[in-house]
CSV table of C-alpha atoms and ligand atoms in Angstrom, one decimal:
chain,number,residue,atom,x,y,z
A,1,UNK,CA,83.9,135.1,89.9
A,2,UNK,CA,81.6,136.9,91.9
A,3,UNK,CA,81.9,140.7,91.4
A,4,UNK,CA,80.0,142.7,93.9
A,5,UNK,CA,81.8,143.0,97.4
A,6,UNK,CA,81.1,140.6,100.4
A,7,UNK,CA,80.2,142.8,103.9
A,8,UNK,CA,83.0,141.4,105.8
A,9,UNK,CA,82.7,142.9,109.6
A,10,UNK,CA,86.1,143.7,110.7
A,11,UNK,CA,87.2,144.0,114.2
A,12,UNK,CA,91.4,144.8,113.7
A,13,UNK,CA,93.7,144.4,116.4
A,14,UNK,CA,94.6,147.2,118.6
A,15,UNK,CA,98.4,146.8,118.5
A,16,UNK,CA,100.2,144.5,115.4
A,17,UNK,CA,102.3,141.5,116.9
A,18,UNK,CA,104.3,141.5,113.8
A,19,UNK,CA,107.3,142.9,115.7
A,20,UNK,CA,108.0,139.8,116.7
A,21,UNK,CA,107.9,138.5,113.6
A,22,UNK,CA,112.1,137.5,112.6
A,23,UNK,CA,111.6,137.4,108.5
A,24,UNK,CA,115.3,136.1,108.3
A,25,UNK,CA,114.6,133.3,111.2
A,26,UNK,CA,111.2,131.8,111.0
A,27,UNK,CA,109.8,129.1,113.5
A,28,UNK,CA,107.3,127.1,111.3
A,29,UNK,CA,104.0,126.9,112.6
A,30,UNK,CA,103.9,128.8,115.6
A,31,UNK,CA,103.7,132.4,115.3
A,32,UNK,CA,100.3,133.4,113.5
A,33,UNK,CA,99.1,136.3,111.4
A,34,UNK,CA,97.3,139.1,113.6
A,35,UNK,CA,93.6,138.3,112.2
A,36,UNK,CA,91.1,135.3,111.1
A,37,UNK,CA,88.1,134.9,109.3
A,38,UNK,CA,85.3,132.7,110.8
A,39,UNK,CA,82.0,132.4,109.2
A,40,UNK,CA,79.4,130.1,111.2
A,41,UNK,CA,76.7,128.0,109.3
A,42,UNK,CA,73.7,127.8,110.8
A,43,UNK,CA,69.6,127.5,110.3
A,44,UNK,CA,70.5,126.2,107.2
A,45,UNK,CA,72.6,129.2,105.3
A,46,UNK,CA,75.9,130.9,106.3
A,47,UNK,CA,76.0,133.8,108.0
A,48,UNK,CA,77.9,136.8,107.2
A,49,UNK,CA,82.0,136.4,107.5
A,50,UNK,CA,84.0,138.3,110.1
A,51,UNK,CA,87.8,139.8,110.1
A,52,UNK,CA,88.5,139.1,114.1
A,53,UNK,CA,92.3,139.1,115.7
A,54,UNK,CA,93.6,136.0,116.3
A,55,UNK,CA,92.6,134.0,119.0
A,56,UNK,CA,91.2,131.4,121.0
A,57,UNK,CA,87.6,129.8,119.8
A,58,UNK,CA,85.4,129.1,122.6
A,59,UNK,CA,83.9,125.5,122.0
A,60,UNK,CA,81.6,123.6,123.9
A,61,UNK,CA,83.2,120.0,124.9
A,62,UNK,CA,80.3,118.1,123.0
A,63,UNK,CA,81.4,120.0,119.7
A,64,UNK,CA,80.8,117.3,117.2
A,65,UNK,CA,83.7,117.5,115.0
A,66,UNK,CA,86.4,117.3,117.9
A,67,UNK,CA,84.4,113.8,118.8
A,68,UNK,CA,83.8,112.4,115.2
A,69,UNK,CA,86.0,114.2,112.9
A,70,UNK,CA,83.8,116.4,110.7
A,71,UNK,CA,86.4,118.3,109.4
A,72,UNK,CA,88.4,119.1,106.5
A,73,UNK,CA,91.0,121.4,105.9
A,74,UNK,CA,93.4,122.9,102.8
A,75,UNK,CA,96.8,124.4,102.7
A,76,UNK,CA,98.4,127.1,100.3
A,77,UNK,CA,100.6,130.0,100.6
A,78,UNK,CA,100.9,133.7,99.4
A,79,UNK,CA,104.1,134.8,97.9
A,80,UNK,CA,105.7,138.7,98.1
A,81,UNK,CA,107.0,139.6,94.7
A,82,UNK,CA,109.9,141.8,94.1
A,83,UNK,CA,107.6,144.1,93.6
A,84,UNK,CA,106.0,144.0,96.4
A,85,UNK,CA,102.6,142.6,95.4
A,86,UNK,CA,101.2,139.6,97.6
A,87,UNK,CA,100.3,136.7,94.9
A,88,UNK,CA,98.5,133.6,95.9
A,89,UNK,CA,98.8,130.6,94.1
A,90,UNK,CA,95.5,128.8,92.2
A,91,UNK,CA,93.7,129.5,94.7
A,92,UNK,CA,90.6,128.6,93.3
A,93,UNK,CA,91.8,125.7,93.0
A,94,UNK,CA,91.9,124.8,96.8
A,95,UNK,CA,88.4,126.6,97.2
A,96,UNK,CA,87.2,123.7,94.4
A,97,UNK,CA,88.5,121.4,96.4
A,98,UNK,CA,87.7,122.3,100.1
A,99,UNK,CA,84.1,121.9,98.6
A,100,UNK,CA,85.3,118.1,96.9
A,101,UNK,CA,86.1,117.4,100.5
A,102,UNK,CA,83.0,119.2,101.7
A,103,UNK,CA,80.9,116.9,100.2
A,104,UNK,CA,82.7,113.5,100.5
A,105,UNK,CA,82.3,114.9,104.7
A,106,UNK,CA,78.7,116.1,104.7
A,107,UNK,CA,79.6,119.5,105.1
A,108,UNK,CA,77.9,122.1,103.4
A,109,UNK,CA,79.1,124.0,100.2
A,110,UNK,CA,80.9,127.1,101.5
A,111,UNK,CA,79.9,129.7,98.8
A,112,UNK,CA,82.9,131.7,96.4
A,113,UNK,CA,82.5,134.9,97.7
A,114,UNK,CA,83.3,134.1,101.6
A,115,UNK,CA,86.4,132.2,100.4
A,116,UNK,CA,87.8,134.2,97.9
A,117,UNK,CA,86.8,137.7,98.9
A,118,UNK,CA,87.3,136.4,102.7
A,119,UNK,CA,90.7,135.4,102.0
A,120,UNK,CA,91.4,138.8,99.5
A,121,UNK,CA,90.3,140.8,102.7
A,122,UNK,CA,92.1,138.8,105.0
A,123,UNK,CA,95.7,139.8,103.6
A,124,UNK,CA,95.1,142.9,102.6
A,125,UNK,CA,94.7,143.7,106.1
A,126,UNK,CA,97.7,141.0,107.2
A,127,UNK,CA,99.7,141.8,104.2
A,128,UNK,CA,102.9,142.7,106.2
A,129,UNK,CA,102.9,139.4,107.4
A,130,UNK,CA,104.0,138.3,103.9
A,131,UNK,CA,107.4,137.6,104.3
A,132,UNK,CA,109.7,139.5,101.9
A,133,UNK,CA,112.8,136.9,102.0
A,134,UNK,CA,113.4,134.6,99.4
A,135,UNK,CA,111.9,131.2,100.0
A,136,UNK,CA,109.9,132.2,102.4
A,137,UNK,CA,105.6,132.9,102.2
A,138,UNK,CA,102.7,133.2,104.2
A,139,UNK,CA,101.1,129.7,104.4
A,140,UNK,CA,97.4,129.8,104.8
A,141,UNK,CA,95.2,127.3,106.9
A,142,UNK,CA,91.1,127.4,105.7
A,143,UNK,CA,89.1,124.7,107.3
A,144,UNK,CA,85.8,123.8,108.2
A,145,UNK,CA,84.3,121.9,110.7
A,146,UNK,CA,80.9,120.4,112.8
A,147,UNK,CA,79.7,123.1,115.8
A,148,UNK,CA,76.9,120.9,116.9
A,149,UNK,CA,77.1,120.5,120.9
A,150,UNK,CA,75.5,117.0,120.4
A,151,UNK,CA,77.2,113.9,121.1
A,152,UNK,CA,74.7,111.9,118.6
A,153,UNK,CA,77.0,110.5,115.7
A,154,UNK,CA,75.2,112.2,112.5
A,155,UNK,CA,76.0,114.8,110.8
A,156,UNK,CA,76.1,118.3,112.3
A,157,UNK,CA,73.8,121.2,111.9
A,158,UNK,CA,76.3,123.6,112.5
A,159,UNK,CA,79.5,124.7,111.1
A,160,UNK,CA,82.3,127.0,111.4
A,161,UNK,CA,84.8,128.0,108.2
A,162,UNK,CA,88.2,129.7,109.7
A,163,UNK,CA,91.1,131.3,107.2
A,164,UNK,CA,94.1,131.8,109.4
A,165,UNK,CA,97.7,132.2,108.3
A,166,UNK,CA,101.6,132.0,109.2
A,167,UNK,CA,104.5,132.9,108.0
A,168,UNK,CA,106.9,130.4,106.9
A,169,UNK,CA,110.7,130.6,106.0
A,170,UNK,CA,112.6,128.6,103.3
A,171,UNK,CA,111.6,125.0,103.3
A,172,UNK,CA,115.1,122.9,104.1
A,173,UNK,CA,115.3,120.3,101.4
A,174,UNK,CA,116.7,117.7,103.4
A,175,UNK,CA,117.4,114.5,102.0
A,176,UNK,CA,114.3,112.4,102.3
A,177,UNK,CA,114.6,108.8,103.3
A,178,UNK,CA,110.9,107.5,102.9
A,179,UNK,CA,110.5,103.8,103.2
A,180,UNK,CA,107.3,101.8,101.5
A,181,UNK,CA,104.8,100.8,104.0
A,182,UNK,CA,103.1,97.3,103.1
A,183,UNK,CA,101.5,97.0,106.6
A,184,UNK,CA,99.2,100.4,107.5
A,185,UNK,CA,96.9,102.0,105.5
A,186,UNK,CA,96.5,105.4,104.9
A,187,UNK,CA,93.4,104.8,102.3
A,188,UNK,CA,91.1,102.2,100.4
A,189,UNK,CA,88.9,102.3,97.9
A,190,UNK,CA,85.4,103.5,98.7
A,191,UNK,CA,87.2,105.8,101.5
A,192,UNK,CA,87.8,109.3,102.0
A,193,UNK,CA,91.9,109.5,101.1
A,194,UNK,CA,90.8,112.1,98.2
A,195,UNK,CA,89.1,114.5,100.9
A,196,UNK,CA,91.7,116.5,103.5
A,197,UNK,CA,89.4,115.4,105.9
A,198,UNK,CA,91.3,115.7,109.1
A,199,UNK,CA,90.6,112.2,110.2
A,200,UNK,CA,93.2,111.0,107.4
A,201,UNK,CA,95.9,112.4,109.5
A,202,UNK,CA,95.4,111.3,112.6
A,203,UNK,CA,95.3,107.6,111.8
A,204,UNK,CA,98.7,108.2,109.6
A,205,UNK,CA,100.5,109.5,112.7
A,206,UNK,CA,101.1,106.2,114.4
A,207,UNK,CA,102.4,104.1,111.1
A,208,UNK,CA,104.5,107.3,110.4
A,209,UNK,CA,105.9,107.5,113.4
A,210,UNK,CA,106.9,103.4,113.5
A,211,UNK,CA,108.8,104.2,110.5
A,212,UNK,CA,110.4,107.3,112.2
A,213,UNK,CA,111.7,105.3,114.8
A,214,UNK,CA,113.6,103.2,112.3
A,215,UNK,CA,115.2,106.0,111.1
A,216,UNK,CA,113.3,107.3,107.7
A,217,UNK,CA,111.3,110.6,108.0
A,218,UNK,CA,107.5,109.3,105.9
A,219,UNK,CA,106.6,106.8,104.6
A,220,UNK,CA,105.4,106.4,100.9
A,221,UNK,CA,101.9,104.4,101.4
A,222,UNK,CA,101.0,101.6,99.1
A,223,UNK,CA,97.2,100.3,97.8
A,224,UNK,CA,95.4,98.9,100.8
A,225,UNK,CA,94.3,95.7,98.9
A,226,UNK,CA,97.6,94.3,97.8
A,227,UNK,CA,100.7,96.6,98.6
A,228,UNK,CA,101.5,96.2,95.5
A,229,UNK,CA,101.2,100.0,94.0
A,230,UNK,CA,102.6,103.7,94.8
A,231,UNK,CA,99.8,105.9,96.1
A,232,UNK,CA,101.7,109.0,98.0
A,233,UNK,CA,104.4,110.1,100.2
A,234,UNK,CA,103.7,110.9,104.0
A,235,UNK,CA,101.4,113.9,103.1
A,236,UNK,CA,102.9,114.6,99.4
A,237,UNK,CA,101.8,113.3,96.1
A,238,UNK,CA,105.2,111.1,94.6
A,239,UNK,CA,106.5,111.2,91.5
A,240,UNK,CA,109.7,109.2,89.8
A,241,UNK,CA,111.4,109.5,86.6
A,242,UNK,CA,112.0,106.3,85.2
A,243,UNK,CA,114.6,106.1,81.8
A,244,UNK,CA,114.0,109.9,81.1
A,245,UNK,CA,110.0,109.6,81.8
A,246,UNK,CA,108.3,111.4,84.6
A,247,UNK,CA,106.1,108.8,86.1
A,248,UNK,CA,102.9,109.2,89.0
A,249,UNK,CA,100.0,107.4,90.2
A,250,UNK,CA,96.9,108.8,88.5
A,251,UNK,CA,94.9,110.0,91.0
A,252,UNK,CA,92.1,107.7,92.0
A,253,UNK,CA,89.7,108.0,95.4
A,254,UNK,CA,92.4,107.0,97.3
A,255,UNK,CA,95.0,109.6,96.4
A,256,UNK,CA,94.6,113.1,96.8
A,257,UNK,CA,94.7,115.4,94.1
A,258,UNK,CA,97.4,117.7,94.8
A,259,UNK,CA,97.9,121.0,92.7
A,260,UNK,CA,101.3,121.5,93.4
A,261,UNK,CA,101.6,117.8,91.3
A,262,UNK,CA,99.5,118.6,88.9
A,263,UNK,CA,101.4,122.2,88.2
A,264,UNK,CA,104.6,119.9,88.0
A,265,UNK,CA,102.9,117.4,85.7
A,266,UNK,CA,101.7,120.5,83.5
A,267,UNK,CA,104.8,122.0,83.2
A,268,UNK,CA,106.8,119.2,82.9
A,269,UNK,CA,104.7,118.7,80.0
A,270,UNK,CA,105.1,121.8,78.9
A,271,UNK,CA,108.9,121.6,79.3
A,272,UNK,CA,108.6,119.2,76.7
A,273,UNK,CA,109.3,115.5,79.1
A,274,UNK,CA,107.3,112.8,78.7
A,275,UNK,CA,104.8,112.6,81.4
A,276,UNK,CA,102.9,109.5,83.1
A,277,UNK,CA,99.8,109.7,85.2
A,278,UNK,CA,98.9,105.6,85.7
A,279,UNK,CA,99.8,102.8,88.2
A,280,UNK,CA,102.6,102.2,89.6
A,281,UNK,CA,103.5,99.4,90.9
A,282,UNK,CA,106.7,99.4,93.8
A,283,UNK,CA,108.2,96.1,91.9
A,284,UNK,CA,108.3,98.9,89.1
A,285,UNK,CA,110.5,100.9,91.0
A,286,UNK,CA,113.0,98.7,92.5
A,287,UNK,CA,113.6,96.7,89.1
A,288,UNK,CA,114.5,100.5,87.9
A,289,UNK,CA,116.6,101.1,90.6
A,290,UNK,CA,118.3,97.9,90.1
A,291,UNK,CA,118.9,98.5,86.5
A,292,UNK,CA,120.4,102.0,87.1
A,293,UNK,CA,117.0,103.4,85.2
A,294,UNK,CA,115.3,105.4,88.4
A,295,UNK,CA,117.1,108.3,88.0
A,296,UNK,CA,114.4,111.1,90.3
A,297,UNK,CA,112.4,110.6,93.2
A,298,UNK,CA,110.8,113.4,94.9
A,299,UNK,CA,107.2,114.4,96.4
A,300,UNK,CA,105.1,117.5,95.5
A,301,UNK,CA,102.8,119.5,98.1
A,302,UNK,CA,102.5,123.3,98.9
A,303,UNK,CA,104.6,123.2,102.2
A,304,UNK,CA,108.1,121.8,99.7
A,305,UNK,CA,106.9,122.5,96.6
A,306,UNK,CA,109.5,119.6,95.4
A,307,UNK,CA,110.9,117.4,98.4
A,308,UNK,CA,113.8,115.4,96.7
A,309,UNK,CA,114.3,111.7,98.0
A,310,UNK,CA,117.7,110.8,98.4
A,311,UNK,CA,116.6,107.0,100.0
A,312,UNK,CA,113.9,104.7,99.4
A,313,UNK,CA,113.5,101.5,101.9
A,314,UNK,CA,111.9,98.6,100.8
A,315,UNK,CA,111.9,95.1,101.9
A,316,UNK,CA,115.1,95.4,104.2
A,317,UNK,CA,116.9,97.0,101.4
A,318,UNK,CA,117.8,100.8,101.7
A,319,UNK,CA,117.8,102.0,97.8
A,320,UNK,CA,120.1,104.8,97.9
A,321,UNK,CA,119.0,107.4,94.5
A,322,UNK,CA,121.2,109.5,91.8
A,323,UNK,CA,122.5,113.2,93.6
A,324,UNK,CA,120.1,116.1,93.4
A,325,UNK,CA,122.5,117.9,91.3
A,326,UNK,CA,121.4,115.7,88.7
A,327,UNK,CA,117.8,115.6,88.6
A,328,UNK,CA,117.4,118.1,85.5
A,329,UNK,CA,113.5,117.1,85.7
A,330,UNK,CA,112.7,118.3,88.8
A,331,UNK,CA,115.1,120.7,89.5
A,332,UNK,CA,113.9,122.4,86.5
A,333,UNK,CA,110.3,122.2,87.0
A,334,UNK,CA,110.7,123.2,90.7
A,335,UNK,CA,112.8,126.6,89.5
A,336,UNK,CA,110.7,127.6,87.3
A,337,UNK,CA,107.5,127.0,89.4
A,338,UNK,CA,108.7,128.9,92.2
A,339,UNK,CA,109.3,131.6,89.3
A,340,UNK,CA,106.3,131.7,88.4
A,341,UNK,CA,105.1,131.7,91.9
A,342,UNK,CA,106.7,134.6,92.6
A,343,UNK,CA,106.0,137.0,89.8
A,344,UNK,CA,109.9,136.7,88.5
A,345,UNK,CA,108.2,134.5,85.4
A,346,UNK,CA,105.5,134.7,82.8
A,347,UNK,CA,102.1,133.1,84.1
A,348,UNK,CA,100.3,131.5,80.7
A,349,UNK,CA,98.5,129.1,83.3
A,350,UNK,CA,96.7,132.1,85.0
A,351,UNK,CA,97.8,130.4,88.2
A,352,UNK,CA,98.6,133.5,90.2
A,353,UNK,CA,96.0,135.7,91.4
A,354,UNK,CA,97.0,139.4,92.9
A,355,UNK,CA,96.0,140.6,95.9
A,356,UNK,CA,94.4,143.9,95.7
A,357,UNK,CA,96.5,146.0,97.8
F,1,LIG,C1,97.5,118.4,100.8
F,1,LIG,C2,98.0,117.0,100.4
F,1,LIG,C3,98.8,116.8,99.3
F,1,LIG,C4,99.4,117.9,98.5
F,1,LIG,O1,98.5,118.8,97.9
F,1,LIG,P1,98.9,120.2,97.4
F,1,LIG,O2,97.7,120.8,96.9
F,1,LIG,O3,99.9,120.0,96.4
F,1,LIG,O4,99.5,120.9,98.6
F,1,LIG,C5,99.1,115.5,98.9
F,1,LIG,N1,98.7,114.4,99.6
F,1,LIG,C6,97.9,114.6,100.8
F,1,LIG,C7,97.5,113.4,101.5
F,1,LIG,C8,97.6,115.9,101.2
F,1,LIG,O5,96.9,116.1,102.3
């Protein structure tokens, strides 16, 4: 890690919104942190970041990402501990893979020090935006996209890298009804599924949104060549346990590597279950739930940490899985993760990293 300091302009706002800020009743999504980070790439090298408040980006209608999608995006949160300290979670880990996307999208390499030391500065100047109530964090939005005003399809001269953030409350673990999706695609081999490119998204809206309308909340998307194996869960890696064995698709180029799954899988491991990273095929699944052997289902991302599902359509048939209560694999692997999240556990992973205050 880079050691000398990054000159990061900062224009702060005149007058905090956080007032409004409820930390007990938190809308998801829609208030924002008072400042952003925005550093532009141009004549081939980036320019030096800047702190600004939040607000509106003038853009030129011809901006190239808004027509062709050049863009990619991550997601990850900051946690208050009781102590007060603001702790992010392997965040290096989403600057490494920002880049994995990067590339994969013909975007250029954003350098360590604007992330890291952009997103240190960042919330240490927004750090009473953390929330202090349990469940709750500041989830953080860096993305990158194409600032040519050129309507040409090729890749863009221009970019512009943004770190903004909002607070989020407790995420409601709501019984999941996914259903398996042998139609739509989400990925194929060859494609970008393993980049969060922003185009991914969109095109999962409408097939998510048929299911919706049949009454399950996402969908858990199968292989595009046969719909025959597991790949992920709306926008959540998925994971079963099967006879006492926690089983996942390995990742591949069609699934993307999520680190909240692969901080389950490591301490799952660690926990001392026996862990599965391969295919998985959905016959797999229902011939477990048929012979009373699928005992967890749940997906992993940074928004839930663990989303448990509680139903699992396939083929006409709703598969209706064991009570939470039960689940000892997840449920302990969630609990102590958000422990160690939060400071209240031991961190042998070096996982957390402390914001400076
Ligand atoms: C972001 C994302 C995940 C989860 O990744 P985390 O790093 O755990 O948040 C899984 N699948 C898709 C498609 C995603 O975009």
């Amino acid at each position: 890690m880079t050691t000398d300091t990054l000159t990061i302009t900062t224009q702060q706002v005149q007058e905090s919104r956080i007032s409004q800020l409820d930390y007990n009743n938190i809308e998801f999504g829609k208030i924002f942190s008072d400042h952003m980070l925005v550093a532009d790439y141009k004549n081939d090298a980036w320019q030096a970041p800047q702190i600004l408040p939040y607000g509106n980006m003038s853009l030129s209608p011809a901006t190239s990402a808004i027509h062709y999608g050049q863009a990619i995006f991550e997601g990850m949160k900051a946690y208050r501990s009781a102590d007060g300290d603001i702790l992010l979670f392997r965040p290096y880990d989403n600057y490494k893979r920002l880049n994995v996307s990067a590339e994969r999208m013909c975007i250029p390499q954003l350098p360590e020090d604007i992330f890291m030391q952009g997103l240190e500065q960042l919330l240490r100047l927004d750090a009473a935006w953390v929330p202090p109530t349990e469940g709750s964090a500041l989830y953080i939005r860096p993305f990158m996209f194409a600032t040519d005003d050129f309507i040409g399809v090729r890749p863009s001269s221009n970019y512009r890298f943004t770190i903004f953030s909002c607070p989020v409350g407790a995420y409601y673990n709501a019984p999941l009804r996914v259903a398996i999706e042998t139609n739509y695609v989400r990925s194929a081999d060859g494609g970008a599924g393993y980049a969060k490119a922003a185009g991914n998204y969109g095109a999962a809206l409408y097939p998510a949104r048929q299911m919706q309308q049949k009454g399950y909340h996402q969908l858990i998307w199968t292989d595009a060549k046969e719909h025959k194996y597991i790949e992920e869960s709306g926008t959540m890696n998925v994971m079963f346990v099967i006879d006492g064995v926690l089983v996942t698709p390995a990742v591949s180029s069609t699934i993307l590597s999520g680190i909240t799954r692969d901080s389950v899988l490591t301490l799952a491991r660690d926990l001392g279950y026996k862990v599965e990273e391969r295919r998985v095929s959905v016959e797999e699944v229902v011939e477990a739930h048929r012979a009373g052997k699928l005992q967890e289902a749940f997906g992993t991302g940074t928004a839930a940490t663990i989303a448990q599902i509680a139903t699992i359509h396939y083929n006409g048939e709703d598969l209706e899985l064991p009570p939470f209560e039960g689940r000892d694999i997840s449920n302990s692997v969630a609990a102590e993760l958000d422990k160690i999240k939060t400071g209240q556990a031991p961190d042998p992973y070096n996982w957390v990293y402390k914001i400076n205050l």
